[in-house]
Amino acid sequence: MAERFVADLVVQRLLAWRVPRVFGYPGEAIAPLVEALERTGGDPAFIPARHEETASFMATGHAKFTGGIGVCLATQGPSAVQLLNGLYDAKLDSKPVVAIVGEDISGPLGGAHQEIGLSRLFADVCNQFVRYGRSPQEVPGLLDQAFRTAAATRSPTCVVLPRQLQEALVPDLHTSAVGVISATPGEPLARVLPHEVDLEAAAQLLGGGRRTAILVGQGGRGAAAEIVELADRLGAGVATSLLGKPVLDERLPFHAGVLGEVGTPAAAELMGGCDTLLLVGTNDPWTDYFPMPGQARTVQIDIDGRRIGTRYPADVPLVGDAAETLRALLARVPDRPNPQWRATVENSVDRWRADAAERAAAPAEPINPQLVLQELSSRLPGVGSVAVDVGSVLYWYARHLVLPPGVNAQLCGTLGSMGCALPYAVAAKLAAPDQPVVALAGDGAMQLNGLAELITVSHHWQRWRDPRLVVLVLNNRDQNGMGGGRQPSNDQTRRRPDVPYAGWARLLGMHGVRVDRPELVGAAWDEALAADRPCVLEAVVDPAVSLAPPDPAFADLRGLYADGAAARKVREQTERTVAAQDVV
């Protein structure tokens, strides 16, 4: 019988947990584990990233796009530090990730080369789950505990494995031996439903509302049919958080779009005029755009009871799975649509959509960035994934890209860290190599880590059944990173160095398209999406295009108007509109 090492035992546990691939950056402290992964012939596969930060983003992206548990590898010291950004992304967006960190310290503790207190380093981001492997006997149970905790808490965990332990021979492990924990891999999460009395109270509250708004977050995934049915029954309008944008068909006439700073006036108007609010799986931080306190009676559904009432007061809290809880509500909520309120919402949505098209068509120098996303909407494949970076591209994505039903879109929503789109796109493509992926990024994100991760794309794409991975780069040469209405400056400290993004892709054996004329944007998308290999579409856009949406027509929102007279005028208009609705 061939010798087995603890590193091989780790790989066996990864296979038992159905981990398809592990993302990391090779180093001495995890060399035995990397070698063990390579001995398996790619099951699970080891995917080397260009940097530990992007490896952790890939693991988080895997969790976001697949619903599984992401895994990343790093060594001690600075390598471990670089994992934090992606792990905090997982923590704040509630995604399960397991970080395995190798440690190789030969000198005395407290002064060894690259020594960092890993327990303290990872304690916050991993919710205090940082465990050290000490003996071969405890490794299987330790890994099982890490995976089960990550799945149950929807958060990252960390396991530290000294190199000497990875290289140790595995003795015969009997479950009855001291220190050996027998565990069965799997994610047996409970079925969670609210109490009957709470469901009845929620149904009564919703049934008594006259102007109902539904705000949907990422927790509403898989419950689109129930949300739409309930909205029709109540005559409600719907809006989504940024993370909830892919949940519902955005072509619905009562879908007001994304709420918040990056969102639409229609969504702000919906919140400003409602008297009843249903929150479904959202932890949206843009509370300035919520109804005024006391304006709306509220029902909140969330699988995590700790989030109930943290963003807006909840009159009836419902802790449970979104789809099942909504089905239980549908059995209780009366059919009382308010056609006048629904018509008001749809008129607001129509105004926004017309205005969005007008804004995208406005002249710019050389290209209006809104036009680039608008042109993608009609061309986006009906299957596949979209990865979105942080920066001005996030605003245009939220307002101008209409996602087809079934297309999965992900972003670093709560942490808001730049540089996530390319790692996410790689994770999405490796998870579904037969489907197209589109990554949306700015030139800042590309210079941060995107150019490097294109090397990763070039290394893998020839094995993909559908080779299409299109990376949009909005090149606005704005060093401040957001554009947003500032006039271009000749000050070199405020202008980002120009880089031939499309040319770099061609140097790597991929396709590259550069467009700087608005009439050619549609043709550029056609070429990129028809390419027989990954493509970088570089669009030279105007940094002076304003990020601010038009002012809401009748929303009374905190912080939206600094001028008191303007706020009073809007409030009076809101009151007149609401009074007219009540009369009808």
mmCIF file of N, CA, C and O in Angstrom, residues 8 56 91 96 99 114 154 189 236 252 254 283 319 328 385-386 444 474 496 504 543:
data_model
loop_
_atom_site.group_PDB
_atom_site.id
_atom_site.type_symbol
_atom_site.label_atom_id
_atom_site.label_comp_id
_atom_site.label_asym_id
_atom_site.label_seq_id
_atom_site.Cartn_x
_atom_site.Cartn_y
_atom_site.Cartn_z
ATOM 1 N N ASP A 8 -2.297 14.441 1.443
ATOM 2 C CA ASP A 8 -3.229 13.604 0.678
ATOM 3 C C ASP A 8 -4.559 13.457 1.413
ATOM 4 O O ASP A 8 -5.623 13.403 0.791
ATOM 5 N N SER A 56 -8.393 34.732 -3.249
ATOM 6 C CA SER A 56 -9.514 34.768 -2.296
ATOM 7 C C SER A 56 -10.769 35.331 -2.957
ATOM 8 O O SER A 56 -11.883 34.890 -2.646
ATOM 9 N N LYS A 91 -17.456 37.453 3.972
ATOM 10 C CA LYS A 91 -18.130 37.675 5.252
ATOM 11 C C LYS A 91 -19.286 38.661 5.113
ATOM 12 O O LYS A 91 -20.400 38.404 5.571
ATOM 13 N N PRO A 96 -20.013 31.224 2.043
ATOM 14 C CA PRO A 96 -19.120 30.280 2.730
ATOM 15 C C PRO A 96 -17.802 30.072 1.978
ATOM 16 O O PRO A 96 -17.800 29.699 0.806
ATOM 17 N N ALA A 99 -10.537 29.021 4.073
ATOM 18 C CA ALA A 99 -9.152 29.377 3.779
ATOM 19 C C ALA A 99 -8.236 28.385 4.475
ATOM 20 O O ALA A 99 -8.340 28.176 5.693
ATOM 21 N N GLN A 114 8.745 35.895 8.570
ATOM 22 C CA GLN A 114 7.369 35.972 8.053
ATOM 23 C C GLN A 114 6.325 35.479 9.046
ATOM 24 O O GLN A 114 5.225 35.121 8.660
ATOM 25 N N ARG A 154 -22.714 30.754 6.792
ATOM 26 C CA ARG A 154 -22.568 31.520 5.542
ATOM 27 C C ARG A 154 -21.473 32.568 5.697
ATOM 28 O O ARG A 154 -21.680 33.759 5.478
ATOM 29 N N LEU A 189 -28.397 21.780 6.055
ATOM 30 C CA LEU A 189 -28.991 22.969 6.630
ATOM 31 C C LEU A 189 -30.476 22.731 6.901
ATOM 32 O O LEU A 189 -31.172 22.049 6.152
ATOM 33 N N ALA A 236 -48.521 45.790 -5.688
ATOM 34 C CA ALA A 236 -47.303 46.423 -5.179
ATOM 35 C C ALA A 236 -46.317 46.726 -6.301
ATOM 36 O O ALA A 236 -46.346 46.120 -7.370
ATOM 37 N N LEU A 252 -40.318 43.617 -16.006
ATOM 38 C CA LEU A 252 -41.647 43.746 -15.418
ATOM 39 C C LEU A 252 -42.048 45.221 -15.357
ATOM 40 O O LEU A 252 -41.238 46.072 -14.972
ATOM 41 N N PHE A 254 -43.748 46.916 -13.336
ATOM 42 C CA PHE A 254 -43.758 47.516 -11.995
ATOM 43 C C PHE A 254 -42.420 47.342 -11.278
ATOM 44 O O PHE A 254 -42.330 47.543 -10.067
ATOM 45 N N ASN A 283 -30.162 43.179 3.111
ATOM 46 C CA ASN A 283 -29.446 43.884 4.174
ATOM 47 C C ASN A 283 -28.838 45.157 3.584
ATOM 48 O O ASN A 283 -27.723 45.536 3.884
ATOM 49 N N VAL A 319 -38.436 35.086 10.362
ATOM 50 C CA VAL A 319 -37.176 34.390 10.164
ATOM 51 C C VAL A 319 -37.474 33.094 9.413
ATOM 52 O O VAL A 319 -38.145 32.200 9.940
ATOM 53 N N ALA A 328 -46.079 30.538 2.200
ATOM 54 C CA ALA A 328 -46.958 30.521 3.364
ATOM 55 C C ALA A 328 -47.764 31.814 3.462
ATOM 56 O O ALA A 328 -48.946 31.801 3.842
ATOM 57 N N SER A 385 -23.103 34.348 -17.097
ATOM 58 C CA SER A 385 -22.841 35.095 -15.869
ATOM 59 C C SER A 385 -22.263 36.463 -16.187
ATOM 60 O O SER A 385 -21.632 36.659 -17.237
ATOM 61 N N VAL A 386 -22.467 37.393 -15.255
ATOM 62 C CA VAL A 386 -21.922 38.745 -15.355
ATOM 63 C C VAL A 386 -21.202 39.048 -14.043
ATOM 64 O O VAL A 386 -21.773 38.872 -12.962
ATOM 65 N N GLY A 444 -9.272 51.525 -13.727
ATOM 66 C CA GLY A 444 -8.596 51.425 -12.441
ATOM 67 C C GLY A 444 -8.498 49.986 -11.965
ATOM 68 O O GLY A 444 -7.438 49.537 -11.514
ATOM 69 N N LEU A 474 -14.013 50.093 -19.230
ATOM 70 C CA LEU A 474 -14.377 51.493 -19.465
ATOM 71 C C LEU A 474 -13.155 52.350 -19.169
ATOM 72 O O LEU A 474 -12.791 52.553 -18.015
ATOM 73 N N ARG A 496 -5.099 58.980 -15.011
ATOM 74 C CA ARG A 496 -4.506 57.654 -14.958
ATOM 75 C C ARG A 496 -3.718 57.406 -16.237
ATOM 76 O O ARG A 496 -4.176 57.741 -17.336
ATOM 77 N N TRP A 504 -3.035 44.425 -24.996
ATOM 78 C CA TRP A 504 -2.479 43.457 -24.046
ATOM 79 C C TRP A 504 -3.152 42.098 -24.210
ATOM 80 O O TRP A 504 -2.507 41.059 -24.165
ATOM 81 N N PRO A 543 -15.085 60.836 -18.793
ATOM 82 C CA PRO A 543 -15.167 60.849 -17.331
ATOM 83 C C PRO A 543 -16.079 61.942 -16.794
ATOM 84 O O PRO A 543 -16.388 61.951 -15.600
#
